[in-house]
PDB file of C-alpha atoms in Angstrom:
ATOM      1  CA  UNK A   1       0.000   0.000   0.000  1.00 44.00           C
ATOM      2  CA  UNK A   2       1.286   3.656  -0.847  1.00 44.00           C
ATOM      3  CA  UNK A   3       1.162   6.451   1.006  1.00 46.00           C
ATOM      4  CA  UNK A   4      -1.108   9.166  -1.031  1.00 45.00           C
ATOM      5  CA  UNK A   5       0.443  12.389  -1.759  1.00 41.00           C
ATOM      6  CA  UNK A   6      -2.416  13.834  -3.978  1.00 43.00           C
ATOM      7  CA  UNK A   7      -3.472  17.345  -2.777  1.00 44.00           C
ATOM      8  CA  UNK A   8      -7.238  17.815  -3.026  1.00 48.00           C
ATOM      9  CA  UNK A   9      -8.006  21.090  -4.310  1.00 45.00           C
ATOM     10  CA  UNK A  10     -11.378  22.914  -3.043  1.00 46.00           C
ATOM     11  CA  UNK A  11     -14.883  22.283  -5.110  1.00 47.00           C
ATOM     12  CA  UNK A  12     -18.378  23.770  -4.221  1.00 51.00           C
ATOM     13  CA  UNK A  13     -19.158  23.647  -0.656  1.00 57.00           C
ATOM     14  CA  UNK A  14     -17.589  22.173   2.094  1.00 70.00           C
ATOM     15  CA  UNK A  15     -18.892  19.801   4.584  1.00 70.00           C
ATOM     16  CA  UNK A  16     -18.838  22.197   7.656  1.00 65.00           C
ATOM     17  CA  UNK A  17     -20.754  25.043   5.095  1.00 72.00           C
ATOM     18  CA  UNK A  18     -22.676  22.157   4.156  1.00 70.00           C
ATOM     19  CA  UNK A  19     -23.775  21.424   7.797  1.00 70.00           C
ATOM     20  CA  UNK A  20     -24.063  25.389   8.670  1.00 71.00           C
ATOM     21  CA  UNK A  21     -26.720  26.084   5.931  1.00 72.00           C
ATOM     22  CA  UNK A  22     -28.698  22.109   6.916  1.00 69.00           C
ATOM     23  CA  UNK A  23     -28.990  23.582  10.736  1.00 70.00           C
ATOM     24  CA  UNK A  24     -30.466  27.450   9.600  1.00 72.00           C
ATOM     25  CA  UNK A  25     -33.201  25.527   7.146  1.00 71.00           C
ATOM     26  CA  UNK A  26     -34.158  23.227  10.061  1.00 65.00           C
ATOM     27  CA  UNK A  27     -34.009  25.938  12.468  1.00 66.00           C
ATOM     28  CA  UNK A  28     -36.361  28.089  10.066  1.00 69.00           C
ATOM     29  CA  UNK A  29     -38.648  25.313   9.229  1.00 65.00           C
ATOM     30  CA  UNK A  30     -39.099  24.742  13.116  1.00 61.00           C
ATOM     31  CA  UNK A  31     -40.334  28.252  13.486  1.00 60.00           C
ATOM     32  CA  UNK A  32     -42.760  27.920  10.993  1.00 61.00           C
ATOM     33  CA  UNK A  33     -44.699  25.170  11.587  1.00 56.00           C
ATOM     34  CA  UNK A  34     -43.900  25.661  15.377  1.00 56.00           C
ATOM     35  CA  UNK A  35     -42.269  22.003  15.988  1.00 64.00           C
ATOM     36  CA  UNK A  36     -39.178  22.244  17.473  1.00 65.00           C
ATOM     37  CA  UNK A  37     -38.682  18.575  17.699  1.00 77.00           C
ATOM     38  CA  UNK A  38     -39.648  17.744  14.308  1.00 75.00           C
ATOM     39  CA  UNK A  39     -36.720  20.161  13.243  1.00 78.00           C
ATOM     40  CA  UNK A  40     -34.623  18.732  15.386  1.00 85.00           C
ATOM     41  CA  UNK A  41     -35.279  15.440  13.803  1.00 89.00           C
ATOM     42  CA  UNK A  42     -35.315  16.715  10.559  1.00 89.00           C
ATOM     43  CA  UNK A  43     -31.984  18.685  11.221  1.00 90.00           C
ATOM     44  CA  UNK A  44     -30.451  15.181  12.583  1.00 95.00           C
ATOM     45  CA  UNK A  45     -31.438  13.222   9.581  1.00 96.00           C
ATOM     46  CA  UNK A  46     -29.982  16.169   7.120  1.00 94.00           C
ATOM     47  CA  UNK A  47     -27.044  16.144   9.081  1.00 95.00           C
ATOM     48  CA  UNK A  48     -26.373  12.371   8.812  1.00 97.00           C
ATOM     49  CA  UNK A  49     -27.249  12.203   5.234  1.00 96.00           C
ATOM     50  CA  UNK A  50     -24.460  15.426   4.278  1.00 95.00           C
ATOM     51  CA  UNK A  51     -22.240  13.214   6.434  1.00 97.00           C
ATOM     52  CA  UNK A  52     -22.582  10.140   4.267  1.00 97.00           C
ATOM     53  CA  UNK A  53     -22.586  11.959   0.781  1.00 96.00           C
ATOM     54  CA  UNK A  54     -18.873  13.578   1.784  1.00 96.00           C
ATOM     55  CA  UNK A  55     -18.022   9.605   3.588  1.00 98.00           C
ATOM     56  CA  UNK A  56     -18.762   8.297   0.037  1.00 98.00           C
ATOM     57  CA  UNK A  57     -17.002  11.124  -1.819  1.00 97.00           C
ATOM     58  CA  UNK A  58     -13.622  10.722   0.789  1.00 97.00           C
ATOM     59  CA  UNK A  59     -14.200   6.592  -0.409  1.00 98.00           C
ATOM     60  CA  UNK A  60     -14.310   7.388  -3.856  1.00 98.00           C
ATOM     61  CA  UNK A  61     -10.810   9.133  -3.317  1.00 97.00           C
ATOM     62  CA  UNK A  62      -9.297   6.814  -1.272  1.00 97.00           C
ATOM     63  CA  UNK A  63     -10.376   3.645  -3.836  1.00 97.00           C
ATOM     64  CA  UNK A  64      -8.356   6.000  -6.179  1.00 97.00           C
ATOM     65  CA  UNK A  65      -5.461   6.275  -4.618  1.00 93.00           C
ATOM     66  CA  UNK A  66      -5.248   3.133  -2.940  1.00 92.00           C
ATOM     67  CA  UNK A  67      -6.420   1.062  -5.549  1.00 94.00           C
ATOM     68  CA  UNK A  68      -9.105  -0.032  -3.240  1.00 95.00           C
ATOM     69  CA  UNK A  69     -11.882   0.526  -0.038  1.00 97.00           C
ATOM     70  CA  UNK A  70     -10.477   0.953   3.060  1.00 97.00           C
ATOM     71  CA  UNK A  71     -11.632  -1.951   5.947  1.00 97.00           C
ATOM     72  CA  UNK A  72     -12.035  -2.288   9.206  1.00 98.00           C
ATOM     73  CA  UNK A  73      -8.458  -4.187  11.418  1.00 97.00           C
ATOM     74  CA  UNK A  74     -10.720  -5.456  13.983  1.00 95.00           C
ATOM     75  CA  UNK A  75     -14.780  -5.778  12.329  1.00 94.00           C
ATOM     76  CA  UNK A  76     -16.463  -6.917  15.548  1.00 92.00           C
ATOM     77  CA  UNK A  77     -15.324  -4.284  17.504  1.00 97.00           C
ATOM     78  CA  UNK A  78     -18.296  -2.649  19.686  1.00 98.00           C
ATOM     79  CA  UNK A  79     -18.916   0.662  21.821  1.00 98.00           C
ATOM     80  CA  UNK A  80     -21.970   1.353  24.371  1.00 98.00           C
ATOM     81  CA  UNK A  81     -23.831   4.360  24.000  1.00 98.00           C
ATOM     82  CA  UNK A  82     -26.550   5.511  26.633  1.00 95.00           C
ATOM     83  CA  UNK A  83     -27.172   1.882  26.957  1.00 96.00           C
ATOM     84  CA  UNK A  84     -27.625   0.944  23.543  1.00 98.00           C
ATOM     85  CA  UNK A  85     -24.374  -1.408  21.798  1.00 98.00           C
ATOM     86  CA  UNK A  86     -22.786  -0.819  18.349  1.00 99.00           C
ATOM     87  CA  UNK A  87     -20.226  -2.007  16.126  1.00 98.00           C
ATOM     88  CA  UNK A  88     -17.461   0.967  15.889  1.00 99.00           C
ATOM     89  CA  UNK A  89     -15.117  -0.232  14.253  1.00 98.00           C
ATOM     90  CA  UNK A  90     -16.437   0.727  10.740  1.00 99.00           C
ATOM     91  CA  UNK A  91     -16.866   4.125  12.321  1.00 99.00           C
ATOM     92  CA  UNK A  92     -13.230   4.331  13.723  1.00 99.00           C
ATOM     93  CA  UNK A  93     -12.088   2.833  10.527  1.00 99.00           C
ATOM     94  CA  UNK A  94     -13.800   5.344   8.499  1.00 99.00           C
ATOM     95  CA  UNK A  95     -12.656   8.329  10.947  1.00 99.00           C
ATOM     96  CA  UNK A  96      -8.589   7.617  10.067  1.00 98.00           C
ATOM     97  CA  UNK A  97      -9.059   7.002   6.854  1.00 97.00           C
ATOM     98  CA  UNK A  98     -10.772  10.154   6.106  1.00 98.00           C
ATOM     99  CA  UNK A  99      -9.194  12.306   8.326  1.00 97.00           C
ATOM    100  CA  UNK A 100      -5.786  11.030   7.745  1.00 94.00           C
ATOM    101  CA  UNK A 101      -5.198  10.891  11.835  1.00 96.00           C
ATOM    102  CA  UNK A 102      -4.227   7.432  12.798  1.00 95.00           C
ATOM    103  CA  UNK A 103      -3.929   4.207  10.515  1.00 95.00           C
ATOM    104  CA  UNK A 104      -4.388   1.454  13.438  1.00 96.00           C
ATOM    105  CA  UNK A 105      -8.285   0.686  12.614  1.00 98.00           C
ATOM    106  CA  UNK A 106      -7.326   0.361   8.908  1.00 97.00           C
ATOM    107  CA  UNK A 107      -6.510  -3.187   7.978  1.00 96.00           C
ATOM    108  CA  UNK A 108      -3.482  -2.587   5.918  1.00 90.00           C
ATOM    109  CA  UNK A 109      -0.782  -5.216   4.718  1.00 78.00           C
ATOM    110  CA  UNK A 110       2.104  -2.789   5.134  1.00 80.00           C
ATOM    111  CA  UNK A 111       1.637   0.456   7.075  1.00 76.00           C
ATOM    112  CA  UNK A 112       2.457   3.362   4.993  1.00 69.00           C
ATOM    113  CA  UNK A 113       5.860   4.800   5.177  1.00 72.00           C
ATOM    114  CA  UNK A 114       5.846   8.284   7.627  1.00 74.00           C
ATOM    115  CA  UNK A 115       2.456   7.913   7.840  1.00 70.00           C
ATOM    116  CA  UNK A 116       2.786   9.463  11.659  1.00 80.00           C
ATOM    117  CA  UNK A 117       1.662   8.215  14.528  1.00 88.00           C
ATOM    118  CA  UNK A 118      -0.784   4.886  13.871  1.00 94.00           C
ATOM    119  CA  UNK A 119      -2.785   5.858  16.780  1.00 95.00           C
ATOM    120  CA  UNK A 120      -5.260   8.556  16.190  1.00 97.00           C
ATOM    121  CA  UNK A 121      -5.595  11.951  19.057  1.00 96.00           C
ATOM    122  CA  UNK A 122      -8.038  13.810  17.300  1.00 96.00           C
ATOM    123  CA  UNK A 123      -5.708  16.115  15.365  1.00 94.00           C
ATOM    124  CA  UNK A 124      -4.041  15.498  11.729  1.00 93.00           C
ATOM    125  CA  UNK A 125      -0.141  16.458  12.367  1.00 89.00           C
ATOM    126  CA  UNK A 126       1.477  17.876   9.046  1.00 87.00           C
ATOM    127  CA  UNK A 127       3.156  14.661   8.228  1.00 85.00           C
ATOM    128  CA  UNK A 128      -0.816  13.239   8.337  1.00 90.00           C
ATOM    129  CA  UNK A 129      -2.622  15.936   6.230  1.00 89.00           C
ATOM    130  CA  UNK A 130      -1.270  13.995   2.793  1.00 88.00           C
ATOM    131  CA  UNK A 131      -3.434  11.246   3.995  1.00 91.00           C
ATOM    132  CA  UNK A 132      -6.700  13.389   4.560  1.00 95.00           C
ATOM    133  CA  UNK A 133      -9.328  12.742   1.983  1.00 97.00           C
ATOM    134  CA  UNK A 134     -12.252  15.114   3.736  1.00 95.00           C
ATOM    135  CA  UNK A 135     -10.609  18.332   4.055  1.00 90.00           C
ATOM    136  CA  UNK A 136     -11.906  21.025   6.390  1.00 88.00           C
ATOM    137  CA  UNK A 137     -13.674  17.875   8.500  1.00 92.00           C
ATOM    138  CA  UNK A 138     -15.857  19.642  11.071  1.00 91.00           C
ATOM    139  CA  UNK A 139     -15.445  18.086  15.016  1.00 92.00           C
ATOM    140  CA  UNK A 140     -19.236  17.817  14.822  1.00 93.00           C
ATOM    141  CA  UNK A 141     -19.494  14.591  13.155  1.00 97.00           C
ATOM    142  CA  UNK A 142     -17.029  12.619  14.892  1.00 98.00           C
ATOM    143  CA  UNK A 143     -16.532  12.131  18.430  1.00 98.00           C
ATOM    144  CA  UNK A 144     -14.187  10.464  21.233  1.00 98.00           C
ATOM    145  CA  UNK A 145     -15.397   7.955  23.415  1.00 98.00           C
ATOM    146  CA  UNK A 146     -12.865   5.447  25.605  1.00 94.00           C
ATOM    147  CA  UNK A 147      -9.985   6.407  24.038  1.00 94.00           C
ATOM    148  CA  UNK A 148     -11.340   5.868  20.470  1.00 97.00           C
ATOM    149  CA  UNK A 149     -11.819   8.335  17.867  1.00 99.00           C
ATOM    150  CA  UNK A 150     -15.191   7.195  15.603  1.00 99.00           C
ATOM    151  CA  UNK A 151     -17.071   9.194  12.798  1.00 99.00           C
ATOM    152  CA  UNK A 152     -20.996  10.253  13.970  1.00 99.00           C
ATOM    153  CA  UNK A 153     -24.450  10.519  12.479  1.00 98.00           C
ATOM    154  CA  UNK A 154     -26.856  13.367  13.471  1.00 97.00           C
ATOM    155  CA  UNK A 155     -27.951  11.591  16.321  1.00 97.00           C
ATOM    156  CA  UNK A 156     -23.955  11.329  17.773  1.00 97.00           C
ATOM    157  CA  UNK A 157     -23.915   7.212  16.957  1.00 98.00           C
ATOM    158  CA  UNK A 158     -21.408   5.672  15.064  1.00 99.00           C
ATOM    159  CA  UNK A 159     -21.467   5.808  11.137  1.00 99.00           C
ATOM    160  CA  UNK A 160     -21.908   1.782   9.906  1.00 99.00           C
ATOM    161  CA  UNK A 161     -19.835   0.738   7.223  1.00 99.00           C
ATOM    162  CA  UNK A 162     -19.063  -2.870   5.862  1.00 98.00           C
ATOM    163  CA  UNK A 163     -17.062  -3.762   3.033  1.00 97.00           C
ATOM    164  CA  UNK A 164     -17.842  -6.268   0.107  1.00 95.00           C
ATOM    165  CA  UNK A 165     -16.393  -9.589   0.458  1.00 89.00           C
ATOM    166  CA  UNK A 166     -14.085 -10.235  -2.659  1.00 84.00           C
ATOM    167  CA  UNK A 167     -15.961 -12.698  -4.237  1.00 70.00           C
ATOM    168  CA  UNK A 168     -19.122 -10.536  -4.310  1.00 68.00           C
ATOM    169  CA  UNK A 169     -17.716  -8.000  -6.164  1.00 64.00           C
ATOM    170  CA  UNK A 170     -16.734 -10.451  -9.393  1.00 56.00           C
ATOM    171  CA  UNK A 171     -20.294 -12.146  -8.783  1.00 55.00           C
ATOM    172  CA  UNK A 172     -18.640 -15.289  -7.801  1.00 51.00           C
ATOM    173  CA  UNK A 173     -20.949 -18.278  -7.769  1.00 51.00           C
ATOM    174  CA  UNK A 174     -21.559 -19.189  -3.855  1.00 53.00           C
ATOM    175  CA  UNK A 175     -21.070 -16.082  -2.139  1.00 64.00           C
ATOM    176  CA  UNK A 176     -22.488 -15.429   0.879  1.00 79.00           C
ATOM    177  CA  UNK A 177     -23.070 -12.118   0.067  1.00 87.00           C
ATOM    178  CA  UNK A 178     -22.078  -9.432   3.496  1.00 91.00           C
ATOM    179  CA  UNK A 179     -23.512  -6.122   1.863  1.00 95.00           C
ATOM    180  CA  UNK A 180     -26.537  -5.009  -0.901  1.00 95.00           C
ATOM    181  CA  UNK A 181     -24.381  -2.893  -2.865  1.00 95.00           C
ATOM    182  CA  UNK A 182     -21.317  -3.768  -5.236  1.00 92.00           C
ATOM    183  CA  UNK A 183     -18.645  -2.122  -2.824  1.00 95.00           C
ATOM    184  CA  UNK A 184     -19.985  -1.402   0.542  1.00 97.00           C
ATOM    185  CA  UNK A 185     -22.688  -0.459   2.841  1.00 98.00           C
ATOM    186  CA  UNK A 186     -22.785   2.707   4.632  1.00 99.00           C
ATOM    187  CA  UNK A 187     -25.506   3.730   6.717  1.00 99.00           C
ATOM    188  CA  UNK A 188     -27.282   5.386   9.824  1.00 99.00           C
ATOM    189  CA  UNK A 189     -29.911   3.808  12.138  1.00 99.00           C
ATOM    190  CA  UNK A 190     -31.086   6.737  12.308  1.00 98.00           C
ATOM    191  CA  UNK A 191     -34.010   7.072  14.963  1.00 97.00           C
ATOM    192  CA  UNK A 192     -34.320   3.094  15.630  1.00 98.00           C
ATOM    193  CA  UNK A 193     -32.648   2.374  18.686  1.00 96.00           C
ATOM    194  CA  UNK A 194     -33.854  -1.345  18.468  1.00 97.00           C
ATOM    195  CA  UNK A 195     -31.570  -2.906  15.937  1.00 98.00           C
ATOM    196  CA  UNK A 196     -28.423  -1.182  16.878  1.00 98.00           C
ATOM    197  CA  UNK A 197     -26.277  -4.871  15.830  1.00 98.00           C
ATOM    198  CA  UNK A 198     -28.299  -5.095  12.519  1.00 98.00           C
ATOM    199  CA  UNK A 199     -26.390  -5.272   9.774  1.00 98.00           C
ATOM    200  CA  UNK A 200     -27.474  -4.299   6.035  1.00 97.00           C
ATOM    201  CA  UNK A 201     -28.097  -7.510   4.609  1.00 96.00           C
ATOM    202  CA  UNK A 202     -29.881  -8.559   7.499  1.00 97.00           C
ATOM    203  CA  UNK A 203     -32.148  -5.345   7.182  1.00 97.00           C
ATOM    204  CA  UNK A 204     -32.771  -7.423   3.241  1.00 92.00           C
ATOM    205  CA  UNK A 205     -34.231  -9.794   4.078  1.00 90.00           C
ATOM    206  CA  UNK A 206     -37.538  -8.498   5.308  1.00 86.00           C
ATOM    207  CA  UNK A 207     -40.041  -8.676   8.139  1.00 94.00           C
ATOM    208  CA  UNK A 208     -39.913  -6.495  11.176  1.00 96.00           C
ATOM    209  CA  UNK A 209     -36.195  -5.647  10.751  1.00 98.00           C
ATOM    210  CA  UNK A 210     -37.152  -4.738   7.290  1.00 96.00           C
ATOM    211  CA  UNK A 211     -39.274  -2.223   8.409  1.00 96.00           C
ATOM    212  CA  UNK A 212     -37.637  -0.843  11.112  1.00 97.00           C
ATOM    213  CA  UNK A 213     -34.470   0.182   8.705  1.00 98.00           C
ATOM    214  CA  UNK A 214     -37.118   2.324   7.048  1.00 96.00           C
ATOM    215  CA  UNK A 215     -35.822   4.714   9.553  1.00 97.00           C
ATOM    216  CA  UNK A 216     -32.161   3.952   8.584  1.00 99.00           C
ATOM    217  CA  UNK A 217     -30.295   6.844   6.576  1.00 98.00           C
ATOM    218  CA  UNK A 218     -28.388   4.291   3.752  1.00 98.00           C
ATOM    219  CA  UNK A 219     -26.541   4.030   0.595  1.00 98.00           C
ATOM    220  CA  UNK A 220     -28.886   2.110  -0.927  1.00 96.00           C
TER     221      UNK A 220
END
């Protein structure tokens, strides 16, 4: 694996200019139809789904320069949030390899060369920025918790994220297949506090679960 040393030059918005105008709409729209917490949730769910467009667009560069999507080192990995469990290790995957801070949650077969520090501290030292692929990331959608650094949704869970298994993505006959799209999965539970260990196939296959990721914020 190669250590990137592309410099990403500045298109459109930005994800923290993204997130500023998201919360003044919500904020509006709650003062006119007087519902504060129907902004709130609607504010949350824009939130989480300008976090996932600018995951997938940091992915897309990443697959670029690395020749492929970035996976979890440790997949069953879990965190407990106000009494509710979930797998984080997508999330703290996802956080280094956007941010550029930290490689140890990225299973890699050599670690880059001066990568920096493989641990992540929640700031991207200069010999780290190379490696950013979200620039300007705002502190708002990730968060620390036990000593691990994990991206967020609107609601302040960790982002889900699972990577195709090899043989799904050449269609290979007998695959058991681990996501619904080509690549990967990436998703929010969004409101449902139920199914916090659901995965995206599982979500597939219908009945109650089925339903209940109607709530979900997903690539797919």
């Amino acid at each position: 694996m190669k250590t990137p040393m592309l410099k990403h030059s500045r298109a459109g918005f930005t994800l923290i200019e993204l997130l500023i105008v998201i919360t003044i709409i919500a904020l509006l729209f709650g003062l006119t139809i007087g519902g504060f917490t129907y902004a709130q949730r609607f504010a949350n769910r824009s939130k989480t789904a300008a976090t996932i467009k600018a995951v997938q667009s940091g992915l897309e560069r990443y697959n670029t320069e690395f020749g492929e999507y970035p996976e979890p080192a440790s997949p069953g990995d879990t965190i407990s949030i106000q009494d509710k469990t979930y797998t984080v290790s997508g999330a703290s995957m996802l956080y280094q390899a956007m941010s550029g801070d930290g490689y140890d949650a990225i299973k890699i077969a050599v670690p880059p060369a001066n990568a920096g520090n493989p641990q992540s501290n929640g700031q991207v030292e200069a010999d780290e920025s190379r490696n950013t692929m979200i620039t300007d990331m705002p502190k708002d959608i990730w968060r620390e918790l036990e000593g691990r650094f994990f991206l967020i949704d609107g609601f302040s869970k960790p982002i889900q994220y699972v990577k195709a298994l090899p043989q799904n993505l050449t269609g290979g006959a007998g695959a058991n297949p681990t996501t619904i799209n080509t690549h990967y999965d990436l998703w929010s539970y969004g409101e449902d506090e139920e199914n916090t260990m659901s995965t995206s196939i599982e979500s597939n296959a219908g009945g109650p679960l089925r339903q209940a990721s109607e709530k979900w914020i997903k690539n797919w």
